N, CA and C atoms as an extended XYZ file, in Angstrom:
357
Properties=species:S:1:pos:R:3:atomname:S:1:resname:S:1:resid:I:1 pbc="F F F"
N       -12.606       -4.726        6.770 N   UNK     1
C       -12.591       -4.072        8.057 CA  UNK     1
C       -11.459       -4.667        8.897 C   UNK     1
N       -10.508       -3.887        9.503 N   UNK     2
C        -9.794       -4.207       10.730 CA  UNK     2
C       -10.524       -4.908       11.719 C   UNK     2
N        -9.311       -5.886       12.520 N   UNK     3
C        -9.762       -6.215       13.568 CA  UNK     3
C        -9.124       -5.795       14.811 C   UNK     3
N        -9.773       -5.787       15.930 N   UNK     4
C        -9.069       -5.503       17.463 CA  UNK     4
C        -8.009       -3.950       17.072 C   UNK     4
N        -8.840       -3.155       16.561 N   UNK     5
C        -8.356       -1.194       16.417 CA  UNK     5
C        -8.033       -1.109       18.276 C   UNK     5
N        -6.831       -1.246       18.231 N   UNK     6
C        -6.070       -1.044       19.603 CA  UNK     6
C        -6.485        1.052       20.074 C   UNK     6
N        -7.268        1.344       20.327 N   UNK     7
C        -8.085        2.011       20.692 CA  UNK     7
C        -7.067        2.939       22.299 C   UNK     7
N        -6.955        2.226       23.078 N   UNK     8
C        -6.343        2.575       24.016 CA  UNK     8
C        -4.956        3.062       23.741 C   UNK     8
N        -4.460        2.444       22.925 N   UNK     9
C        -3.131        2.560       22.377 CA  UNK     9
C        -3.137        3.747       21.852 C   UNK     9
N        -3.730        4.181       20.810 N   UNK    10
C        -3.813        5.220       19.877 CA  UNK    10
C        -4.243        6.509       20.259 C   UNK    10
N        -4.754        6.456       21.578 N   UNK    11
C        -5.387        7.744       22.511 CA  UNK    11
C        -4.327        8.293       23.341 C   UNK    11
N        -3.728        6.931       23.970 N   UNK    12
C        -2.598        7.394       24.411 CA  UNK    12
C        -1.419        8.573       24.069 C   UNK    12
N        -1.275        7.369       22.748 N   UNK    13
C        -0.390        7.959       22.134 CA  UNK    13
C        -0.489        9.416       21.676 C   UNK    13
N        -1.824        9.597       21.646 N   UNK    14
C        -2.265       11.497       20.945 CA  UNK    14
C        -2.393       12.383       22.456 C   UNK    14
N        -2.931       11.300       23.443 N   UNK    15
C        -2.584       12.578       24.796 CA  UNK    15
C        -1.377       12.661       24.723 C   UNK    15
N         0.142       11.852       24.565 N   UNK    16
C         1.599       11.838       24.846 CA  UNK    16
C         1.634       13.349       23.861 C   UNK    16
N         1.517       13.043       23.020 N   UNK    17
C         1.893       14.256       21.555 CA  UNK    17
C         0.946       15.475       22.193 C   UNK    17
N        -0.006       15.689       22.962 N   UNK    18
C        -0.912       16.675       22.956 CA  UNK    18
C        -1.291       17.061       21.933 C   UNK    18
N        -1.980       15.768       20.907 N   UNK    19
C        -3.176       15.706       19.414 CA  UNK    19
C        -4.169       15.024       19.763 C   UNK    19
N        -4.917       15.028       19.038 N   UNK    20
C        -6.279       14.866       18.733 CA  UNK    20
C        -6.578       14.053       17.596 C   UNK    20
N        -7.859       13.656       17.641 N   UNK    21
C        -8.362       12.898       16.219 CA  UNK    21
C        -8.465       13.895       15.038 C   UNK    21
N        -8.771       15.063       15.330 N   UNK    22
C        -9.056       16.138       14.352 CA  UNK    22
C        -7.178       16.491       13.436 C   UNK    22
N        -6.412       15.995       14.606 N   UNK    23
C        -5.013       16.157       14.341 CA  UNK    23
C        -4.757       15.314       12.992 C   UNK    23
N        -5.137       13.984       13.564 N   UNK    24
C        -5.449       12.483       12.821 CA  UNK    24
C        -5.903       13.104       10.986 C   UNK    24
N        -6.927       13.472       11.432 N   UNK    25
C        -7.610       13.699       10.047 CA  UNK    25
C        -6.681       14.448        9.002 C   UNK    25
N        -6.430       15.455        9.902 N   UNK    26
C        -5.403       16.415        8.771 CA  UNK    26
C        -4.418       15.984        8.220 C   UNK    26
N        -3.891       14.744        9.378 N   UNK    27
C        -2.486       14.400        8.671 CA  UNK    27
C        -2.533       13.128        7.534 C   UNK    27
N        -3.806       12.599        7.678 N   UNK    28
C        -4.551       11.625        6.521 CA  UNK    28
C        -5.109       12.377        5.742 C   UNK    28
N        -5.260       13.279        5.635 N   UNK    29
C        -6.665       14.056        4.605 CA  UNK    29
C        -7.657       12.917        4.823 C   UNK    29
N        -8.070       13.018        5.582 N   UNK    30
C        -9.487       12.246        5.609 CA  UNK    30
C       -10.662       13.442        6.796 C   UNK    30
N       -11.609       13.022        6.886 N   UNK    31
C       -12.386       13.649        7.635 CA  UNK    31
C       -12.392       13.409        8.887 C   UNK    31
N       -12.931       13.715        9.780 N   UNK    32
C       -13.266       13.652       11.382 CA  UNK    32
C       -14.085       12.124       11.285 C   UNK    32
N       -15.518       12.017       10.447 N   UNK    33
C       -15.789       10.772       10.293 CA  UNK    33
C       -15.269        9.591       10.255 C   UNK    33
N       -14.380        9.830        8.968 N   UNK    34
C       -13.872        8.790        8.791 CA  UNK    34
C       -12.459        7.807        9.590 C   UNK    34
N       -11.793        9.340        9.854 N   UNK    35
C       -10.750        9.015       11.210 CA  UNK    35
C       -11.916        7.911       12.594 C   UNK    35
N       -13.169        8.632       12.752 N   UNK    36
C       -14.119        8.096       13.760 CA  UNK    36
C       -14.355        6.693       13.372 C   UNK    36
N       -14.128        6.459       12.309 N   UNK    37
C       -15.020        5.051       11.446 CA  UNK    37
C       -13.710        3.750       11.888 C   UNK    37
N       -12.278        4.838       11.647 N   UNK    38
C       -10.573        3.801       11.805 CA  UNK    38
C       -11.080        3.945       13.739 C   UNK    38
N       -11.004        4.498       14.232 N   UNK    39
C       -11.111        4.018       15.502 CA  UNK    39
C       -12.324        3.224       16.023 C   UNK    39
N       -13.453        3.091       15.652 N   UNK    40
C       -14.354        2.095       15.977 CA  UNK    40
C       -14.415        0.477       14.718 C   UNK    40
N       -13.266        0.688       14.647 N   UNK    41
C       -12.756       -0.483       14.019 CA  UNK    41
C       -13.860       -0.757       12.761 C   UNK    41
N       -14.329        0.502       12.067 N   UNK    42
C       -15.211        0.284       10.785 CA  UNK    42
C       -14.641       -0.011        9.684 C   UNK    42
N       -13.351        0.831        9.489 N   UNK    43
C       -12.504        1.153        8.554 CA  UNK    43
C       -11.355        0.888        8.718 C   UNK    43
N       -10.740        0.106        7.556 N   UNK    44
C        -9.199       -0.149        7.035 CA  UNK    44
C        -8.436        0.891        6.944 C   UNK    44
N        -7.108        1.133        7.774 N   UNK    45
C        -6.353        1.448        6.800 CA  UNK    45
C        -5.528        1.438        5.541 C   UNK    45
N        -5.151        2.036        4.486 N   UNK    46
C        -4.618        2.221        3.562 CA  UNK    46
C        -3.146        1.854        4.022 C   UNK    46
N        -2.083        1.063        3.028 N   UNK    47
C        -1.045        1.400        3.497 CA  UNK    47
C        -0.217        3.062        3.284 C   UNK    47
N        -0.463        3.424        2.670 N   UNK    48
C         0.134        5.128        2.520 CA  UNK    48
C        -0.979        5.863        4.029 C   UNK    48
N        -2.015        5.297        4.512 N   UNK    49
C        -2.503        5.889        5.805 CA  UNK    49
C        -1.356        4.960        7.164 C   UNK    49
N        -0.828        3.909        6.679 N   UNK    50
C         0.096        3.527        8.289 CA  UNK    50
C         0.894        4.018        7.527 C   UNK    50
N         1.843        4.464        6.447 N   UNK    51
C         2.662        4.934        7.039 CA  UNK    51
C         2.901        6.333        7.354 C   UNK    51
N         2.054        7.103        7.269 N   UNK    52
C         1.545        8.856        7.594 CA  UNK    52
C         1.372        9.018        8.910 C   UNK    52
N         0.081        7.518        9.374 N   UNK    53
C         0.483        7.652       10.827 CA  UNK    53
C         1.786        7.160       11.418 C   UNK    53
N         3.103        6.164       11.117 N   UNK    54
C         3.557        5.843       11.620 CA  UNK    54
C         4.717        7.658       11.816 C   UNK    54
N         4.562        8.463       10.624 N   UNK    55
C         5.464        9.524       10.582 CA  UNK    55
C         4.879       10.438       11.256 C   UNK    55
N         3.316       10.504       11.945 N   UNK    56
C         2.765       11.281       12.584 CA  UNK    56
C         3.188       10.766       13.946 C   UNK    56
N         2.991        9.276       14.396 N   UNK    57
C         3.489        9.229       15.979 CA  UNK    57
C         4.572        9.073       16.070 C   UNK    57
N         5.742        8.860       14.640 N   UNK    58
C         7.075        9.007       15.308 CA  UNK    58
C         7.364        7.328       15.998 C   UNK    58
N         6.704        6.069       15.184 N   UNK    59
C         7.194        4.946       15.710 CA  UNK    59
C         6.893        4.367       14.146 C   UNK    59
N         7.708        3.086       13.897 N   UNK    60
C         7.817        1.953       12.739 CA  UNK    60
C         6.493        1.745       12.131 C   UNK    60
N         6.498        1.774       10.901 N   UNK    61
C         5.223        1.594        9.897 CA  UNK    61
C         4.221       -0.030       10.663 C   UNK    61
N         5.571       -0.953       10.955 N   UNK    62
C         4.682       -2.054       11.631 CA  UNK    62
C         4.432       -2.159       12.906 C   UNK    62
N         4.729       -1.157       13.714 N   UNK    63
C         3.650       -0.704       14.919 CA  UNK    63
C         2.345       -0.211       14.694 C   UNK    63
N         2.156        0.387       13.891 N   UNK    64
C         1.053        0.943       13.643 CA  UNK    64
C         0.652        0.003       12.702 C   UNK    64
N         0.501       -0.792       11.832 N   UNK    65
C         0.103       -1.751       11.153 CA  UNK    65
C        -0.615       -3.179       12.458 C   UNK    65
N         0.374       -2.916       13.568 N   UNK    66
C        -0.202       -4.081       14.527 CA  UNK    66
C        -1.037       -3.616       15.517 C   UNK    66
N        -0.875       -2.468       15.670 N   UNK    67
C        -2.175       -1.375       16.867 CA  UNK    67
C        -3.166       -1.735       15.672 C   UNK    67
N        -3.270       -1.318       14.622 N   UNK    68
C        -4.633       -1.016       13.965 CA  UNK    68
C        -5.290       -2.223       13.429 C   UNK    68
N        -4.629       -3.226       13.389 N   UNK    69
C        -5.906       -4.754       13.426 CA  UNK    69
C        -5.421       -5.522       12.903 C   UNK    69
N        -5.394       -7.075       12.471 N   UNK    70
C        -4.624       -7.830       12.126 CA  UNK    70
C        -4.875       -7.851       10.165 C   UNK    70
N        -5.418       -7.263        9.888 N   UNK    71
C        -5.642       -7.399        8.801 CA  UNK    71
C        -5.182       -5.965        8.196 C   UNK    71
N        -4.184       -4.966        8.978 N   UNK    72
C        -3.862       -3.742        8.386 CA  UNK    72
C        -2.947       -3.921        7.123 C   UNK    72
N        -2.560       -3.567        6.679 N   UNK    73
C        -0.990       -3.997        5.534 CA  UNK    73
C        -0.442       -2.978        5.955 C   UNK    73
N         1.170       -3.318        5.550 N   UNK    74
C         1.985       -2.676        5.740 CA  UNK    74
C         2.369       -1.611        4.669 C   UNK    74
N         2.733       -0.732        4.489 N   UNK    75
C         3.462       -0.072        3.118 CA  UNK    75
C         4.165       -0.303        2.920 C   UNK    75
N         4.406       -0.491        1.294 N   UNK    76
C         5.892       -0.787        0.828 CA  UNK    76
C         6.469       -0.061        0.911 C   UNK    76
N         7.748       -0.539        1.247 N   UNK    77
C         9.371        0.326        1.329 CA  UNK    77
C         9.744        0.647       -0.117 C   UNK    77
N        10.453        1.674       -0.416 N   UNK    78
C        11.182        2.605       -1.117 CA  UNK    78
C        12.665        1.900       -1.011 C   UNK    78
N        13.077        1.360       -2.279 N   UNK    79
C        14.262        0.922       -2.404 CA  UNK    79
C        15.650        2.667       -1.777 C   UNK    79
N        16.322        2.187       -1.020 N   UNK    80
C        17.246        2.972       -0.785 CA  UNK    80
C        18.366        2.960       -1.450 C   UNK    80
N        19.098        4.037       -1.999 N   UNK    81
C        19.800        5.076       -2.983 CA  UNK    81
C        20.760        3.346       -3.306 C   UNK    81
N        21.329        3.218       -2.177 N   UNK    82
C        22.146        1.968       -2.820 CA  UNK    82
C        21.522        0.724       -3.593 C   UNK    82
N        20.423        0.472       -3.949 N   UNK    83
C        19.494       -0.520       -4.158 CA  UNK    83
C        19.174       -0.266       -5.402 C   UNK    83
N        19.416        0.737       -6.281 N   UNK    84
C        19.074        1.119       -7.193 CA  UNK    84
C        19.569        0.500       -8.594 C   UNK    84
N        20.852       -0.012       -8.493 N   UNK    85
C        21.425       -1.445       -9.240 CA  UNK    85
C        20.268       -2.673       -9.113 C   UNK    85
N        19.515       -2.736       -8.051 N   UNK    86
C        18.666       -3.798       -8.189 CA  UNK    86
C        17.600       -3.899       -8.537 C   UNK    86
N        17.455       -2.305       -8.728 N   UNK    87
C        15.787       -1.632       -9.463 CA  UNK    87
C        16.143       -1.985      -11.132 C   UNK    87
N        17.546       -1.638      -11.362 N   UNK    88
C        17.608       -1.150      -12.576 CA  UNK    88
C        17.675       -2.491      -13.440 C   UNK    88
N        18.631       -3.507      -12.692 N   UNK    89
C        18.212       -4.930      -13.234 CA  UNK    89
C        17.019       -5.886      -13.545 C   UNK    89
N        16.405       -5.412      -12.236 N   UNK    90
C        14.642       -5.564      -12.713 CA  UNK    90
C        14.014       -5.157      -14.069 C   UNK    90
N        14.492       -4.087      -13.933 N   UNK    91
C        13.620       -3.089      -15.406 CA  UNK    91
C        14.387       -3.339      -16.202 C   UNK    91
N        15.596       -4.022      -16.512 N   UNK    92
C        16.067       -4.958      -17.811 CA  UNK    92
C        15.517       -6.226      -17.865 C   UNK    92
N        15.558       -6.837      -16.800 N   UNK    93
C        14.541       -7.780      -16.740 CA  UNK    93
C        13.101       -8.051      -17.517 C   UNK    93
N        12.589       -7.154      -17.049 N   UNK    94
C        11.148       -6.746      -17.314 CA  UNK    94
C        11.089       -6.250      -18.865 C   UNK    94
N        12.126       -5.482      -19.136 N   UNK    95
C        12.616       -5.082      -20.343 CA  UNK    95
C        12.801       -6.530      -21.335 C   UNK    95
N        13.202       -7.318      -21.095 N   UNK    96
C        13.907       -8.281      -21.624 CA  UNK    96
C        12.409       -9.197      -22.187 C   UNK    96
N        11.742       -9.262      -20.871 N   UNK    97
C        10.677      -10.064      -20.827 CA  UNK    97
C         9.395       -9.405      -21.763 C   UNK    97
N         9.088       -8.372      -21.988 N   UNK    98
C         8.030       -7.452      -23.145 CA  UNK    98
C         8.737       -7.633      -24.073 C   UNK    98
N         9.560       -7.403      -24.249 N   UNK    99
C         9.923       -8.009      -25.750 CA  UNK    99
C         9.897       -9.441      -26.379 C   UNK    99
N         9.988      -10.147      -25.721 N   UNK   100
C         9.509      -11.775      -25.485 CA  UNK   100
C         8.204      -11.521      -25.949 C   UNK   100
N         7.341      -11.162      -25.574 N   UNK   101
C         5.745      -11.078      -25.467 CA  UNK   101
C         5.474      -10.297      -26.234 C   UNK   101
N         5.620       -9.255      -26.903 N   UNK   102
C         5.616       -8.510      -28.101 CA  UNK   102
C         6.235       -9.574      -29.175 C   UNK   102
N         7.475      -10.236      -29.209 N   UNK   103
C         7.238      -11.325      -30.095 CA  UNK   103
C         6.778      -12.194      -30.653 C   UNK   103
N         6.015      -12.713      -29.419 N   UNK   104
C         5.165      -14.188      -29.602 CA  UNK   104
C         3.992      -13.567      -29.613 C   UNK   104
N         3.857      -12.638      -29.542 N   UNK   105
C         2.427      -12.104      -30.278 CA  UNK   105
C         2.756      -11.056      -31.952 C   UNK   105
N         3.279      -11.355      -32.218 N   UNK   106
C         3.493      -10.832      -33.640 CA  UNK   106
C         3.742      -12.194      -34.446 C   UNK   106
N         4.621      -13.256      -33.792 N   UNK   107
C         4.076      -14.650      -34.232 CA  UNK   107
C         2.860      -15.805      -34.013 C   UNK   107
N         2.209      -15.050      -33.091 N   UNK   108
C         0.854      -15.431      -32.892 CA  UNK   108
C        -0.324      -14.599      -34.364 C   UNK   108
N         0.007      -13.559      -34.666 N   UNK   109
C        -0.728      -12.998      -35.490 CA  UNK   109
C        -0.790      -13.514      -36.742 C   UNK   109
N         0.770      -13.480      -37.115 N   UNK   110
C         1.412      -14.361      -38.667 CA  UNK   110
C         0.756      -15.482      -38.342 C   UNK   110
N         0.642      -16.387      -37.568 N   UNK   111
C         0.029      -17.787      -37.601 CA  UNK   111
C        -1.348      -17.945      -37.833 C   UNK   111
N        -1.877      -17.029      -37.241 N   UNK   112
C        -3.500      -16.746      -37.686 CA  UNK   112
C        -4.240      -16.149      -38.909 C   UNK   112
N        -3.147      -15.205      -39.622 N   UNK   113
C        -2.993      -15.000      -41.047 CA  UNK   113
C        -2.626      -15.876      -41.669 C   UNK   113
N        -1.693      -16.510      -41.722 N   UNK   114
C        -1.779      -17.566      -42.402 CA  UNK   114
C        -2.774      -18.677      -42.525 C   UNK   114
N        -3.346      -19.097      -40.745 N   UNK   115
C        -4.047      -20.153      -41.575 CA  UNK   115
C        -5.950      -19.675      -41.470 C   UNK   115
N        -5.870      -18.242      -41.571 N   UNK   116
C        -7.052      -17.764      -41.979 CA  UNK   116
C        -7.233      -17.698      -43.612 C   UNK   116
N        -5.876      -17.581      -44.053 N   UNK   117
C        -5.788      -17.569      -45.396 CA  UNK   117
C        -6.090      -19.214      -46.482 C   UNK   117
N        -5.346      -20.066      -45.734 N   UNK   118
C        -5.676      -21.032      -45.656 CA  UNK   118
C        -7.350      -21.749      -46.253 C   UNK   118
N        -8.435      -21.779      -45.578 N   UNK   119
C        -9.547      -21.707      -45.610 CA  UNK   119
C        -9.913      -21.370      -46.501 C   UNK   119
């Protein structure tokens, strides 16, 4: 559960827009309830819910991560178009590293055949 659901904040902000909680819901797919449950500080948000609301009020994913309680998370960012050299080194990386581990488990197997044979 969130803590301190900045309540005042978030009303505001839907009289400024002329929305509603029912607005809320639609743009979460969630219900009227459960939108009711994030404002009486019952319910967490999701990070894919701050950042829907942050694209619904039109302010930074960590505004809305700090209105909605100290325990909200943030969503992860989406590497941008130039960043993609640093995705791709990863996944050689990562690449590099399963094959490591697909090894030492095919020499983990031979070792256990063998000294099952052993016996």
């Amino acid at each position: 559960m969130a803590l301190f659901f900045d309540q005042d904040w978030f009303n505001t902000r839907l009289r400024a827009l002329g929305k509603n909680q029912m607005d809320v819901a639609a743009a979460l797919d969630l219900t009227p309830s459960q939108v009711a449950e994030i404002w009486k500080d019952q319910r967490e948000l999701m990070p894919q819910e701050v950042a829907q609301l942050a694209k619904f009020f039109a302010v930074p994913a960590a505004e809305i991560a700090d209105r909605a309680g100290v325990s909200t998370p943030l969503p992860q960012e989406a590497p941008e178009e130039g960043d993609m050299g640093a995705v791709m080194e990863k996944l050689e990386e990562l690449g590099g590293r399963m094959t490591r581990i697909e090894r030492a488990i095919v020499d983990l197997k031979a070792l256990i055949l063998d000294l099952s044979r052993k016996e």
